[in-house]
Amino acid sequence: MARSSRIPGFHQMTVEERIRAVQEFADLTDDEVAILGRSAVLGMETAQRMIENVVGTFELPLGIVPNLIVNGREVLIPLAVEESSVVAAMANAGKMARSGGGFFASTSGPIMIAQVQAVGMSDPFAAKIRILERRDEIIAICNEQDPVLVGLGGGCRDVEVRVLDSSVGPMVVTHLIVDTRDAMGANAVNTMAEALAPHIEKWTGGRVFLRILSNLADRRLARARCVVKKDAIPPGPHVIDGIVCAWAFADTDPYRAATHNKGIMNGISALVVATGNDFRAVEAGAHAFAARTGRYRPLTKWEKNADGDLVGSIEMPLAMGIVGGATAVHPMAKLALKILGVTRATELAEITAAAGLCQNLAALRVLAAEGVQKGHMKLHAKNIAMMAGATGDEIEQVAERMIRGGKVRMDVAREILSELRKA
Ligand code: MEV
């Protein structure tokens, strides 16, 4: 009989009970079950306070990228990522960018937008004006919801109203423009939007449905730029034309732009995860911003300056915080913030933008020069060597001989390993 995923009371079970239920459902062995139910760093207690139905925690490697300078400050970048080459590539590109003084980054400030959607009014344009007449009252209602944020110098700053044409008729959408200081701010702005909703219904005569932040955080932009001197980029200055050409390709073709931006997000998402921030929010914002002109485009730009040096820049929304949420409770996230040495959310966003630009530099350089497979093959060969049973120095030796022979395969690795051991 097919097993049912309807497990009454699952959320009320203890971790052990839940694990047993999953074991039964999925025929897990005792060895497999032993992977669940424990957590060295986060701790099962904390994990259970963060999400529901916890049975374990999920580890990712945490790597440190050296070599970056952001706004004149030497920084180490912690990345939590499963993909090989991301850390090494960024370290290489960071070294290249030192030739121009590293990365220079800034932000538009920690400003989030919350949306309140009203429908069903007969006079949407007049309703818009009625809302805007109450701008000061709206700001006061919003700020009453979060005296702590206001005490820290944040709070609702402005109100905007848009009338949208939709398949269900006109919509009056009120935007709350909120300075969330060092928090990502989702909770703060959602509370404000919900508190305002009945007032909006009264003023518009319409009905409010959605009250939620927008992840197109285009008031919370982070920007970075760098110059790579022409003699600091291997294999030589000619690769600069290839990089500019690679960017032009992405700027003209969404198929390429998606991959270009994926490379940027290799750096950004890994840092967002390492600092306990909401990577889905950052990703949604990044891609919506990339498509804001109606065509999906790259988040970076690459040019050649009058001296023949390579100049890169990035601008994108980065809704990241350093207080609240996982940043406050996850020991690894707290440690990541300490390693980064950041004291403000805006500073974290600046470094993250620099990380994205740096990662993109690494990817475009390798694509315009030797291609990605050479580096990947080295790592792949090492993995195959390990899977074939190589340990210690053997790993490097087996991998090297496979690459030299042009055959990176398990059977070849086993053969080389047995030869090595005989010798
Ligand atoms: C791979 O994770 C990322 C790249 O594909 C990015 C790019 O093509 O620009 C190398």
Coordinates of C-alpha atoms and ligand atoms in Angstrom, one line a residue, residues 83-84 86 256 258-264 266 359-360 362-364 366-367 372 376, ligand 1:
E83 CA 30.1 24.8 -6.0
S84 CA 33.8 24.3 -6.5
V86 CA 33.7 30.0 -6.7
R256 CA 23.6 35.0 -21.9
A258 CA 20.9 34.8 -17.2
T259 CA 24.3 33.0 -17.0
H260 CA 26.2 36.2 -16.6
N261 CA 24.0 37.1 -13.6
K262 CA 24.2 33.6 -12.2
G263 CA 27.9 34.1 -12.0
I264 CA 27.4 37.3 -10.1
N266 CA 27.6 32.8 -7.1
Q359 CA 32.9 37.0 -9.0
N360 CA 31.7 38.3 -12.3
A362 CA 36.6 36.1 -12.4
A363 CA 34.0 34.4 -14.6
L364 CA 34.3 36.7 -17.6
V366 CA 38.2 32.9 -17.5
L367 CA 35.5 32.7 -20.2
V372 CA 36.1 27.2 -17.4
H376 CA 37.0 22.5 -13.4
Ligands
MEV1 C1 29.2 29.1 -13.2 O1 28.7 28.8 -11.9 C2 29.1 30.6 -13.5 C3 29.5 31.0 -14.9 O2 28.7 30.2 -15.9 C4 29.2 32.4 -15.0 C5 29.3 33.0 -16.4 O3 29.1 32.3 -17.4 O4 29.5 34.2 -16.5 C6 30.9 30.7 -15.2

